[in-house]
mmCIF file of C-alpha atoms in Angstrom:
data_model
loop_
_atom_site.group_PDB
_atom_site.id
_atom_site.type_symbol
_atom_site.label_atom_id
_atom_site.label_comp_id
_atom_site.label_asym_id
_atom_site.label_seq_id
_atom_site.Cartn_x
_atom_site.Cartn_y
_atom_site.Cartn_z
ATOM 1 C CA UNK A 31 -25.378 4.751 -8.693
ATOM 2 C CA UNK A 32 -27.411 7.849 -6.907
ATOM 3 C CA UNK A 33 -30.098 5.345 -5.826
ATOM 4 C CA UNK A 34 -31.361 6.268 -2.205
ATOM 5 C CA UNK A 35 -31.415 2.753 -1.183
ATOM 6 C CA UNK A 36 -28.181 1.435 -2.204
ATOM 7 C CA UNK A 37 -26.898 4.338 -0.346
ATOM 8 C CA UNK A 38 -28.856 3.893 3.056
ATOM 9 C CA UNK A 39 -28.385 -0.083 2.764
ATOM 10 C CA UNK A 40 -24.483 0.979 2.480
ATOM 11 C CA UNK A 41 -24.258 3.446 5.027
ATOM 12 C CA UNK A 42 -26.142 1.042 7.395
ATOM 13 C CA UNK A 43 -23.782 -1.726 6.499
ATOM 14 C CA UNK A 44 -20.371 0.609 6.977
ATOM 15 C CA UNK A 45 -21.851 3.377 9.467
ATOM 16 C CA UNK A 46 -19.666 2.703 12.388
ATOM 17 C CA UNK A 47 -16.717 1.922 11.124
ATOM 18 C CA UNK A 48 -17.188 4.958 8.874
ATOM 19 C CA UNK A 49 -17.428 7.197 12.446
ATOM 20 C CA UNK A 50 -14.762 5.789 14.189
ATOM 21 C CA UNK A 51 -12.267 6.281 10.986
ATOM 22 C CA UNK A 52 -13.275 9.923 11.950
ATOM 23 C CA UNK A 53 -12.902 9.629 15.434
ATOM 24 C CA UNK A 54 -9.632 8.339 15.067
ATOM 25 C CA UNK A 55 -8.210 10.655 12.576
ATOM 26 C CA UNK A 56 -9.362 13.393 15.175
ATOM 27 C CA UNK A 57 -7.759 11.462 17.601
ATOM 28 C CA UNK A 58 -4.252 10.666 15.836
ATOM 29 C CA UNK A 59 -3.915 14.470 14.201
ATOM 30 C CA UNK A 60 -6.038 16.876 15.533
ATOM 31 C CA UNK A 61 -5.090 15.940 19.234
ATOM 32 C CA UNK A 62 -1.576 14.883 17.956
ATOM 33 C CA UNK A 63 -0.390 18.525 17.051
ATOM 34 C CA UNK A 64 -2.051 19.856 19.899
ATOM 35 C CA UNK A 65 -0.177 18.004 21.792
ATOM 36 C CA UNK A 66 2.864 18.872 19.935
ATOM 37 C CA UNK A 67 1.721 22.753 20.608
ATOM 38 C CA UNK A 68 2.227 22.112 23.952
ATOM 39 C CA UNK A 69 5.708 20.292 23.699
ATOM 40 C CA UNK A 70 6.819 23.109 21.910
ATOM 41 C CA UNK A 71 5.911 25.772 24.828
ATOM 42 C CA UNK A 72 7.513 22.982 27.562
ATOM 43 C CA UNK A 73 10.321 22.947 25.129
ATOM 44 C CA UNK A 74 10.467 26.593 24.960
ATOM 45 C CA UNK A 75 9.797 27.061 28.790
ATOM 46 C CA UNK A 76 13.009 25.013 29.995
ATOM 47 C CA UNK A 77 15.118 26.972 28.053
ATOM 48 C CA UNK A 78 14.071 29.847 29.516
ATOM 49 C CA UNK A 79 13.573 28.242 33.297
ATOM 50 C CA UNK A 80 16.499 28.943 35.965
ATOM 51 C CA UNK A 81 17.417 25.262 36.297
ATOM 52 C CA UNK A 82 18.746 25.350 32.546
ATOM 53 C CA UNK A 83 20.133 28.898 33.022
ATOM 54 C CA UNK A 84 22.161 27.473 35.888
ATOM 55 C CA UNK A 85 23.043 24.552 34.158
ATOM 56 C CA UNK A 86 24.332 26.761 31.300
ATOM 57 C CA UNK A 87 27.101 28.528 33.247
ATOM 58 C CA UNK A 88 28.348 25.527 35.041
ATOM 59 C CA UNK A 89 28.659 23.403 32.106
ATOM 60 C CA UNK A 90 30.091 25.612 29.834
ATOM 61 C CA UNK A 91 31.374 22.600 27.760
ATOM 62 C CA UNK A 92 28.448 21.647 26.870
ATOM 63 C CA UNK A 93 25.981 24.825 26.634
ATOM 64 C CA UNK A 94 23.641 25.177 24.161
ATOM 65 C CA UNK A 95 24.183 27.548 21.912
ATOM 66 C CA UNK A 96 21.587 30.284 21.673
ATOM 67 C CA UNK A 97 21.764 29.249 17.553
ATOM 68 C CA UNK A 98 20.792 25.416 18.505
ATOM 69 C CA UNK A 99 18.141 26.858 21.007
ATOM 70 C CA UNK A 100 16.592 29.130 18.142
ATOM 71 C CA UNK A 101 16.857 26.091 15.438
ATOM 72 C CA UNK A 102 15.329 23.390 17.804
ATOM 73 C CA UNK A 103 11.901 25.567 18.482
ATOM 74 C CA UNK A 104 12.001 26.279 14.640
ATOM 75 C CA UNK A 105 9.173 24.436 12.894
ATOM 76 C CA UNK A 106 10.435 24.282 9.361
ATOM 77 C CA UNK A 107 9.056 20.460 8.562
ATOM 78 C CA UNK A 108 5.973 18.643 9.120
ATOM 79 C CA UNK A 109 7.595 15.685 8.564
ATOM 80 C CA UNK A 110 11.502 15.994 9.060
ATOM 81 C CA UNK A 111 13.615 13.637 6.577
ATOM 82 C CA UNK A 112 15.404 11.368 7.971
ATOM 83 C CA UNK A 113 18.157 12.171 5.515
ATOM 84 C CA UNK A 114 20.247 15.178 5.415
ATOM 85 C CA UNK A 115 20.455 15.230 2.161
ATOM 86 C CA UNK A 116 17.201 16.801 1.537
ATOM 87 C CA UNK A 117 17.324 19.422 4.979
ATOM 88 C CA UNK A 118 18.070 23.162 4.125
ATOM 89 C CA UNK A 119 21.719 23.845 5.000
ATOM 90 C CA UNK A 120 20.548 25.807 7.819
ATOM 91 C CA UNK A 121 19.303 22.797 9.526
ATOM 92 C CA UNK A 122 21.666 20.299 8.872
ATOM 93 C CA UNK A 123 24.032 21.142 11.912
ATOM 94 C CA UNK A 124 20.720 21.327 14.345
ATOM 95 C CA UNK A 125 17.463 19.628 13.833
ATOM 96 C CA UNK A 126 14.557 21.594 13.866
ATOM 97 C CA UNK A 127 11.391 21.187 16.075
ATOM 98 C CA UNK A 128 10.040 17.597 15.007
ATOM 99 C CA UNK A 129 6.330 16.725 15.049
ATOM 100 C CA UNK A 130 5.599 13.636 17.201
ATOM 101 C CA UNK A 131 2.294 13.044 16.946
ATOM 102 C CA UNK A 132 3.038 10.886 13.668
ATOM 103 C CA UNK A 133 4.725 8.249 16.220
ATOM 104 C CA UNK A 134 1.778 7.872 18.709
ATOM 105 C CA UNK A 135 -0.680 4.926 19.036
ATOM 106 C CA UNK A 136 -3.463 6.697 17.911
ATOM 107 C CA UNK A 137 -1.903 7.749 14.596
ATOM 108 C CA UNK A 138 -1.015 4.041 14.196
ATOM 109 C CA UNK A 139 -4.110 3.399 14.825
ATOM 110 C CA UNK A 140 -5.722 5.571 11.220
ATOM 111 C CA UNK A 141 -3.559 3.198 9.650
ATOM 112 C CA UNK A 142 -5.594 -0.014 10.579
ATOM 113 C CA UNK A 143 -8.636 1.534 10.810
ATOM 114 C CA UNK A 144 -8.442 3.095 7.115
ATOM 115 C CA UNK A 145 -7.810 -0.834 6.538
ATOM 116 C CA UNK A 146 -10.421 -1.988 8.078
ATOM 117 C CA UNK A 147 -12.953 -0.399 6.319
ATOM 118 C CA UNK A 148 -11.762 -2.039 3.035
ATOM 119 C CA UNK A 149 -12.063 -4.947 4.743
ATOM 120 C CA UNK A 150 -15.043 -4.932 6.012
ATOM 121 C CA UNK A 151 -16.773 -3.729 2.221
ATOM 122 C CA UNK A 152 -15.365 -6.545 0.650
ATOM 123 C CA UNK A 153 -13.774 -9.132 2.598
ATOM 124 C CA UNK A 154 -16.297 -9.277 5.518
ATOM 125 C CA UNK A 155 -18.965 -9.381 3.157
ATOM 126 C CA UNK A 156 -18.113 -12.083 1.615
ATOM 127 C CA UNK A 157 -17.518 -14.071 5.026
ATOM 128 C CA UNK A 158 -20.512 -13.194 6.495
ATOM 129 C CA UNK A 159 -21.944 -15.173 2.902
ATOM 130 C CA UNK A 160 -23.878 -11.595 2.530
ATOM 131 C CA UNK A 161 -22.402 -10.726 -0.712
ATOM 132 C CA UNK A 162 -24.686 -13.654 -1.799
ATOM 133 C CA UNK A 163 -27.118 -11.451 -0.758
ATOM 134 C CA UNK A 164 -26.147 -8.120 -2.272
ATOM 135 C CA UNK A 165 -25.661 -9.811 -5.508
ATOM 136 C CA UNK A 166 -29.140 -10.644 -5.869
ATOM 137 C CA UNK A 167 -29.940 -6.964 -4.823
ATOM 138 C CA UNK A 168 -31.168 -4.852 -8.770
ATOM 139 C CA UNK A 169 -28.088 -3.215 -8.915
ATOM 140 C CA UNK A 170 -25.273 -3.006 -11.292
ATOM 141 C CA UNK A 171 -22.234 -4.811 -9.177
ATOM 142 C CA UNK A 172 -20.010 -1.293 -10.541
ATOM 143 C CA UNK A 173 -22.774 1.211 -8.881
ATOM 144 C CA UNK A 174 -22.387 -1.284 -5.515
ATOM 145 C CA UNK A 175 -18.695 -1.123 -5.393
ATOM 146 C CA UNK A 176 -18.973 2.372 -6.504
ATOM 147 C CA UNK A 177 -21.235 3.814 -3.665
ATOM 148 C CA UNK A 178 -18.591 1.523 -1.139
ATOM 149 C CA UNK A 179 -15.373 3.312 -2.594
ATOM 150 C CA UNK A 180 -17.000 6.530 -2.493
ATOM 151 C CA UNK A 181 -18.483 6.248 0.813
ATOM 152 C CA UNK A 182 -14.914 5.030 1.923
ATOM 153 C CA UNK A 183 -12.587 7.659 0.263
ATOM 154 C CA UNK A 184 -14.994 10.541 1.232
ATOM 155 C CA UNK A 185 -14.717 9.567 4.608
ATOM 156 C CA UNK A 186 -11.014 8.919 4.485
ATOM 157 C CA UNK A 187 -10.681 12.432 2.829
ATOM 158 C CA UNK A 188 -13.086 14.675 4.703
ATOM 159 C CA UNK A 189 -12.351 13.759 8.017
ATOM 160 C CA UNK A 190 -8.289 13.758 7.286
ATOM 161 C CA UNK A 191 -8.456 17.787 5.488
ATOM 162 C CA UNK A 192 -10.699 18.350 8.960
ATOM 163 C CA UNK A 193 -8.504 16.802 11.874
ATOM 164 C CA UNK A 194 -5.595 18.072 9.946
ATOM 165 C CA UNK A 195 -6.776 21.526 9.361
ATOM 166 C CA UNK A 196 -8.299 22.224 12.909
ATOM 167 C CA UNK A 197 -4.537 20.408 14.320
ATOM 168 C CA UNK A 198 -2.425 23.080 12.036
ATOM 169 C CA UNK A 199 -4.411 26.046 12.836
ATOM 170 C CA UNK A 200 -4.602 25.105 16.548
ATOM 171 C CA UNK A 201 -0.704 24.491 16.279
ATOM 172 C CA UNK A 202 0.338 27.702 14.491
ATOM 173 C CA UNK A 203 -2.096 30.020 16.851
ATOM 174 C CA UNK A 204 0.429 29.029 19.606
ATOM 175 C CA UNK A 205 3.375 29.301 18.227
ATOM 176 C CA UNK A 206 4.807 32.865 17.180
ATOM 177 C CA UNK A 207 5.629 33.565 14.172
ATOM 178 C CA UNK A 208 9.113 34.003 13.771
ATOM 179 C CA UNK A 209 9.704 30.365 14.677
ATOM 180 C CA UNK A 210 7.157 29.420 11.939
ATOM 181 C CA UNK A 211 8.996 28.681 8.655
ATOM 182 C CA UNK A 212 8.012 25.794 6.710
ATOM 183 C CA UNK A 213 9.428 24.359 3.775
ATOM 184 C CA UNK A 214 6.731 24.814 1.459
ATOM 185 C CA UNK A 215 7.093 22.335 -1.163
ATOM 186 C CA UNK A 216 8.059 19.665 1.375
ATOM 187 C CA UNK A 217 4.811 20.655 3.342
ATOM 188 C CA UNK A 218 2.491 20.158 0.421
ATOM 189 C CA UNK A 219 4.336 16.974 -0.541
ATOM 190 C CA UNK A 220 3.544 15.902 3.288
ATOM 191 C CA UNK A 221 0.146 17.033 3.322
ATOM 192 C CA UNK A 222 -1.088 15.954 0.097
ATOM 193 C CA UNK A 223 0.819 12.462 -0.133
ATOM 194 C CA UNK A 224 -0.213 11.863 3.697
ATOM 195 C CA UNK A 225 -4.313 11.668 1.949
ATOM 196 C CA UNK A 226 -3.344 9.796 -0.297
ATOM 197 C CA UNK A 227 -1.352 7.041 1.423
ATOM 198 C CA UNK A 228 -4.932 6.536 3.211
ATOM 199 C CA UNK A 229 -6.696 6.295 0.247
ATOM 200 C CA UNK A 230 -4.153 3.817 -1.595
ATOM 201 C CA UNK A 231 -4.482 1.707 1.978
ATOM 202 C CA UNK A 232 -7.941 1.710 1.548
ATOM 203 C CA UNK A 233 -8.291 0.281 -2.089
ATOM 204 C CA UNK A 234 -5.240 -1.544 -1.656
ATOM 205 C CA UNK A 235 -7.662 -3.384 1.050
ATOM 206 C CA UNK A 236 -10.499 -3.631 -1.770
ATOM 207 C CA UNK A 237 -8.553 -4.992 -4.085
ATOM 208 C CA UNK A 238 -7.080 -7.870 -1.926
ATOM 209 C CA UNK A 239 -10.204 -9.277 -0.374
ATOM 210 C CA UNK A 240 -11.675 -9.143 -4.326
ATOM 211 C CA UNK A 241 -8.284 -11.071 -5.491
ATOM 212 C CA UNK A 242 -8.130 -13.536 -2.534
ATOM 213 C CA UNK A 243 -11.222 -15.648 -1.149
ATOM 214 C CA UNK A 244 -10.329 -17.003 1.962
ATOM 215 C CA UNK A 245 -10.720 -13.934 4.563
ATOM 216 C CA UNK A 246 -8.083 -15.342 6.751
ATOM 217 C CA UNK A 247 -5.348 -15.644 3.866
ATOM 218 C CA UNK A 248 -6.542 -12.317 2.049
ATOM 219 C CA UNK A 249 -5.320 -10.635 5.741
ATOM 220 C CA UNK A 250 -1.924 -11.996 5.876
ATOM 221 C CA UNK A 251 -1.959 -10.989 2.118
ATOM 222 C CA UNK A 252 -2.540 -7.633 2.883
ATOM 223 C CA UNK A 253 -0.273 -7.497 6.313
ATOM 224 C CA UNK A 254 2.743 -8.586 3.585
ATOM 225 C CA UNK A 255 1.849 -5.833 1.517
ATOM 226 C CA UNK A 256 2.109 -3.321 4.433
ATOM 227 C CA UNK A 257 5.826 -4.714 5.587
ATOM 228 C CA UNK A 258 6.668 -4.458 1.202
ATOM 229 C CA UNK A 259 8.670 -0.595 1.922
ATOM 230 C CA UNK A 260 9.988 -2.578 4.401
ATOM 231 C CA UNK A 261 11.588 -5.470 2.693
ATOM 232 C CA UNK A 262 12.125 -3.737 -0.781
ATOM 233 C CA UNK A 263 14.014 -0.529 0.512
ATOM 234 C CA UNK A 264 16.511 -2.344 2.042
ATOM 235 C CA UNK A 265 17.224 -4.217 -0.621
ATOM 236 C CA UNK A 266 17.965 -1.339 -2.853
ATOM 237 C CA UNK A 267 20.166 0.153 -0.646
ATOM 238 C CA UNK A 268 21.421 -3.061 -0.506
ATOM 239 C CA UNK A 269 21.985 -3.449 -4.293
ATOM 240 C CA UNK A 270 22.491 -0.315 -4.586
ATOM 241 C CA UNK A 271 25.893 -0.245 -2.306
ATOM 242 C CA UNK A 272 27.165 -3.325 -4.056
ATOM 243 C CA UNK A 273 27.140 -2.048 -7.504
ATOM 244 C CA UNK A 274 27.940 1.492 -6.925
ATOM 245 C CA UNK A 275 29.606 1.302 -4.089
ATOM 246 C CA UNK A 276 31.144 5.101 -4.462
ATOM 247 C CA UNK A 277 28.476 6.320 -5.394
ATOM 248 C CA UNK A 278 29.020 8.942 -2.684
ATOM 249 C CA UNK A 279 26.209 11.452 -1.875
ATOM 250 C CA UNK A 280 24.588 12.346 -4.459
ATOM 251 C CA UNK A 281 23.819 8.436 -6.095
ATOM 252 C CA UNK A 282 22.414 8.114 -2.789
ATOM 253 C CA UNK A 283 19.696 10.902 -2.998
ATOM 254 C CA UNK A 284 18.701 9.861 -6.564
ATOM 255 C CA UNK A 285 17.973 6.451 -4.790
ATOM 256 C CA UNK A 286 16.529 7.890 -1.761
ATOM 257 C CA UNK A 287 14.020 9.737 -4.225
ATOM 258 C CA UNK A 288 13.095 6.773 -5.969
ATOM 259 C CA UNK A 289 12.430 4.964 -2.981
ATOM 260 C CA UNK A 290 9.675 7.319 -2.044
ATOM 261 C CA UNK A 291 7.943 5.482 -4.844
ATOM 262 C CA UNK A 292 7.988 2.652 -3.004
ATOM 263 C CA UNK A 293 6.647 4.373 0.720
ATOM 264 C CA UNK A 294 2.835 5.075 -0.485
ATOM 265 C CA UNK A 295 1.799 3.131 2.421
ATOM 266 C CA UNK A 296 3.549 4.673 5.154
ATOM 267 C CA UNK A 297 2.052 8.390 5.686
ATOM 268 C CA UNK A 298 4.555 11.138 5.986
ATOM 269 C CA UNK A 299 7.536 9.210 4.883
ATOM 270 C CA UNK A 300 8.503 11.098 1.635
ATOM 271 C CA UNK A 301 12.185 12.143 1.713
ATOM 272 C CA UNK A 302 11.928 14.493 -1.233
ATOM 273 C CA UNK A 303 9.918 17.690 -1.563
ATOM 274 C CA UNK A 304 9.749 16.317 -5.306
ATOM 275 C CA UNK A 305 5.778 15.609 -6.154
ATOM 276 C CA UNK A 306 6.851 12.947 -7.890
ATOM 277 C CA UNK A 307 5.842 9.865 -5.838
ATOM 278 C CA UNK A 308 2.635 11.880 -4.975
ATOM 279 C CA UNK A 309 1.691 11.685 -8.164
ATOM 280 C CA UNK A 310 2.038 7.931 -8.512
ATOM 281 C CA UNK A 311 -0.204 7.893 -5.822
ATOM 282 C CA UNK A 312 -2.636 9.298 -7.286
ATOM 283 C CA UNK A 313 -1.896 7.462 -10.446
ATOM 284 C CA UNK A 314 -2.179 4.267 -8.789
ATOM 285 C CA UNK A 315 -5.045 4.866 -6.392
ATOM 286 C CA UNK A 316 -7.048 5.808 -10.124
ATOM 287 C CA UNK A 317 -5.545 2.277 -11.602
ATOM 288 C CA UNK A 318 -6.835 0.839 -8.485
ATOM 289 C CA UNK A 319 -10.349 1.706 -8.517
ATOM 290 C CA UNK A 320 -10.834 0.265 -12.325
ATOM 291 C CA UNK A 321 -9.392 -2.499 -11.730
ATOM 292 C CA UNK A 322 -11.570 -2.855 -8.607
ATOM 293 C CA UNK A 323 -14.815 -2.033 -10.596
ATOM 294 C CA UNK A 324 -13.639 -4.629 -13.485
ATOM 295 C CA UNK A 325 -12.478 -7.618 -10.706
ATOM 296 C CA UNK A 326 -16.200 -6.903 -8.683
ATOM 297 C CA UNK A 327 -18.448 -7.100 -11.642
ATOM 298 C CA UNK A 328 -16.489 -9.661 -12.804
ATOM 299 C CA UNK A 329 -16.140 -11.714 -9.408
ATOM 300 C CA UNK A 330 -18.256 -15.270 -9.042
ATOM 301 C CA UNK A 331 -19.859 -16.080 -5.727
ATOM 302 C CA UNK A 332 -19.440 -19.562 -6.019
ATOM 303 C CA UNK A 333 -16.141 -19.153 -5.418
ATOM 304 C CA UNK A 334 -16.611 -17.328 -2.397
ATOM 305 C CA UNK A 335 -13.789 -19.459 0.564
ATOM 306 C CA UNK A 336 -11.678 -20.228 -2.568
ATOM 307 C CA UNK A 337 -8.254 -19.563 -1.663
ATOM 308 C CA UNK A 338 -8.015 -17.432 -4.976
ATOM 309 C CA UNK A 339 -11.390 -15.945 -6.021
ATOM 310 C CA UNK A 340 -9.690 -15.817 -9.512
ATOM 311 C CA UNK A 341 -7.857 -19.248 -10.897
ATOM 312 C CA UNK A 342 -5.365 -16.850 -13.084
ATOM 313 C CA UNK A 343 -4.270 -14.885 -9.439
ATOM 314 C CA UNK A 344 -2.717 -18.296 -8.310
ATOM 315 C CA UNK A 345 1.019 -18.034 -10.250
ATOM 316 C CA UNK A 346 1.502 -14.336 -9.995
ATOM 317 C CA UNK A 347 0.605 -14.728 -6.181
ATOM 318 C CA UNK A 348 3.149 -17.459 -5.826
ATOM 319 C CA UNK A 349 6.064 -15.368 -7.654
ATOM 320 C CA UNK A 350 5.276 -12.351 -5.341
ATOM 321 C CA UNK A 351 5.174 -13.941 -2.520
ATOM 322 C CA UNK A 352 8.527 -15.997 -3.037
ATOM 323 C CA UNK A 353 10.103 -12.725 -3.869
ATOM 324 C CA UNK A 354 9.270 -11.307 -1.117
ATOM 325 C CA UNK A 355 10.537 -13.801 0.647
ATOM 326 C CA UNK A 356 14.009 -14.392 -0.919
ATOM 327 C CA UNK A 357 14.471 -10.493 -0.654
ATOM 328 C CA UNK A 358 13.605 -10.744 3.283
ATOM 329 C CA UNK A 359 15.735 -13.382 3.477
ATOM 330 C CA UNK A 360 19.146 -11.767 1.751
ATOM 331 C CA UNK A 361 18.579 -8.554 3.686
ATOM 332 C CA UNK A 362 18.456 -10.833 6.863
ATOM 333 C CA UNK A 363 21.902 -12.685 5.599
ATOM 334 C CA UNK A 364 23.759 -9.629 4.326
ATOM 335 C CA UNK A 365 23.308 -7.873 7.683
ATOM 336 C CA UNK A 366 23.831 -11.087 9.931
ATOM 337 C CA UNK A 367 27.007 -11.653 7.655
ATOM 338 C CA UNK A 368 29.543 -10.128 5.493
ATOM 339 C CA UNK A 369 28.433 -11.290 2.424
ATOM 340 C CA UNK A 370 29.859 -10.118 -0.864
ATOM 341 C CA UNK A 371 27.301 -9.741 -4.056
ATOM 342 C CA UNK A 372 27.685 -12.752 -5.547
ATOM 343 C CA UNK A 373 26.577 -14.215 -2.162
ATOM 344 C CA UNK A 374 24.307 -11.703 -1.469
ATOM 345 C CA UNK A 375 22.432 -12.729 -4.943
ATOM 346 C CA UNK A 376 22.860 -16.334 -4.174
ATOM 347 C CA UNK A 377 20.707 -16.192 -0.946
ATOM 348 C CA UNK A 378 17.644 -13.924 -2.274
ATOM 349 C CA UNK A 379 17.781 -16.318 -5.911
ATOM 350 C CA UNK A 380 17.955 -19.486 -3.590
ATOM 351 C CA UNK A 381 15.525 -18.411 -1.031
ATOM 352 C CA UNK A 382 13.261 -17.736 -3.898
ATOM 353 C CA UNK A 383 13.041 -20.614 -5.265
ATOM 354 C CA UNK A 384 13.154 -22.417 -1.840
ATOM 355 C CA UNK A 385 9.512 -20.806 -0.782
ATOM 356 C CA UNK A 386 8.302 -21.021 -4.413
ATOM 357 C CA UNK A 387 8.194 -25.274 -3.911
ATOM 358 C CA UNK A 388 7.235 -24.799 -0.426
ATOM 359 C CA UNK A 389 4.232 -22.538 -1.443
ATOM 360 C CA UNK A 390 3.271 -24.734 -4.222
ATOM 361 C CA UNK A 391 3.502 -28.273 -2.060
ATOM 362 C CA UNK A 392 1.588 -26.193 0.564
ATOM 363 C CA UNK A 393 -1.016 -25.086 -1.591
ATOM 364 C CA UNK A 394 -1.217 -28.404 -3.984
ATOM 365 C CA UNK A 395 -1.670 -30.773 -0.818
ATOM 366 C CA UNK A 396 -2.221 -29.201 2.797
ATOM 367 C CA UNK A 397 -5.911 -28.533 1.968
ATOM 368 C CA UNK A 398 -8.084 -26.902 4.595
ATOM 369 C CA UNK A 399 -5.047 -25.058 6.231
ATOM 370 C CA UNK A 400 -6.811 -21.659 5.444
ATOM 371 C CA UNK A 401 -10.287 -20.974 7.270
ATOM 372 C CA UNK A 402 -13.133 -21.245 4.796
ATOM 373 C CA UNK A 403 -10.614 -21.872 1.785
ATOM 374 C CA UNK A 404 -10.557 -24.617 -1.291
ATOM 375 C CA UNK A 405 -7.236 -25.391 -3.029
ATOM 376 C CA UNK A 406 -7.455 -24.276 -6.512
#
């Protein structure tokens, strides 16, 4: 594991992708909130700037109150829920300040990249054919996947505590302190789940390109398991509304809470200050790297373009993936349409089973449709 060449030979293999994760977490956060600093002092500014004054008195219908004015330069969330029912009273009438560097292209852009570099220790390897290679290097397979995970999460991890501690310190040097209040379990929650939503990406990555052997079908794979908060939220609410449909309030929050289970691959999206879904992150990014260390040692290069790089992968893949589908596909109806449960539960069940034969036909006799792939 601590051998100097497997090291070098990885860091050689992963160097630049490694930097430019950095880069772009410096990019996405660091530069983010100091962007936001400055929004908040532009913010601040007009309120205070003659053209607002004047508008003030001769709109009296519509002033601002000098309460909403105080409220909307109050930075209280790092991440503001998007649901009141987890805001302090105080800030339920007005918002406070929101962050907005978690919307820009270069935050969206850590996403990929954090991808990316799961892809390219597994997945590209094996395209490139130079996991033949690397499996005739005299290493134990765990130590090589070891040395790539580690490589990866310290990355991942040093460079996100770094952008996002040079951001925050930046940000709160320019604001003044009596405007500075932050939820502080919500913060942590935010802070803390935001690493390791990276880190789950990241292995999540891993673990596809070691399950599936065709590159091209391992990154649809893993584009489907991106979009999964946003197929399988919906349809709990969805389920949800139609069972209990009076529920009121406070069914909803229990629901909402659960559902931050299900958003470990979107960063900042926990609607709870609860730790709860942080720590099935963590739980699940451990789970993750054993299986990953059990699925490399145990992987065969021969089968290296195979669809599925495992035969057993083939059924469960199938029954995911025409889930997924049917659920898409009743969310789509039940908004489209005023469909009652019973009809709501007939399209995701039929849709189901619809892309389950279609799957299987496609997969039992359109060979060659994925790049460098065998049927199975």
């Amino acid at each position: 594991m601590f051998n100097r060449g497997l090291w070098y030979r990885e860091w050689r293999n992963m160097r630049w992708m490694l930097l430019g994760v950095a880069l772009l977490f410096f990019l996405g956060i660091t530069l983010g909130l100091m962007s936001d600093a400055d929004r908040w002092h532009s913010q601040k500014d007009y309120y205070e700037s003659s053209d607002f004054l004047k508008q003030q008195e001769e709109n009296p219908e519509f002033k601002t109150s000098d309460e909403e004015m105080k409220t909307s330069l109050t930075v209280a969330y790092l991440a503001v829920p998007m649901y009141t029912n987890f805001v302090q009273d105080e800030f339920v009438e007005y918002m406070p300040f929101m962050f907005y560097f978690q919307v820009e292209m270069f935050f969206t852009l850590i996403k990929v990249s954090v991808f990316i570099l799961g892809v390219l220790a597994v997945i590209f390897e094996r395209y490139t054919r130079a996991n033949r290679f690397t499996a005739s290097l005299p290493y134990k397979r765990t130590h090589i996947v070891g040395v790539k995970m580690i490589m990866g999460i310290a990355t991942i991890a040093l460079s996100y505590i770094a952008s996002m501690g040079i951001g925050l310190a930046y940000f709160l040097s320019q604001v003044p302190t009596e405007y500075v209040q932050f939820d502080a379990a919500k913060f942590w929650v935010d802070i803390v789940g935001g690493l390791f939503t990276y880190i789950v990406i990241f292995l999540v990555a891993i673990l596809i390109g070691l399950l599936i052997g065709s590159p091209i079908a391992a990154a649809f794979v893993a584009f489907g398991v991106m979009l999964l908060p946003n197929v399988l939220n919906p349809t709990l609410d969805n389920m949800y509304n139609f069972i209990w449909p009076h529920a009121g309030d406070k069914g909803m929050s229990k629901l909402l809470r659960f559902e931050d289970y299900v958003n470990v691959f979107s960063p900042f999206s926990f609607e709870s200050a609860s730790f709860g879904a942080v720590i099935f992150s963590v739980i699940l990014s451990v789970l993750m790297v054993i299986a990953i260390l059990i699925l490399y040692k145990k992987q065969h290069i021969e089968r290296s373009g195979y669809l599925f790089a495992f035969p057993w992968v083939k059924w469960p893949f199938l029954v995911l993936f025409s889930l997924f589908v049917g659920m898409a596909s009743a969310n789509l109806a039940v908004t489209d349409t005023e469909l009652g449960f019973i009809g709501y539960l007939a399209w995701g069940i039929g849709a189901t089973i619809a892309s389950f034969i279609l799957a299987l036909y496609i997969l039992n006799k359109m060979r060659g449709l994925f790049q460098m792939s065998k049927t199975n």
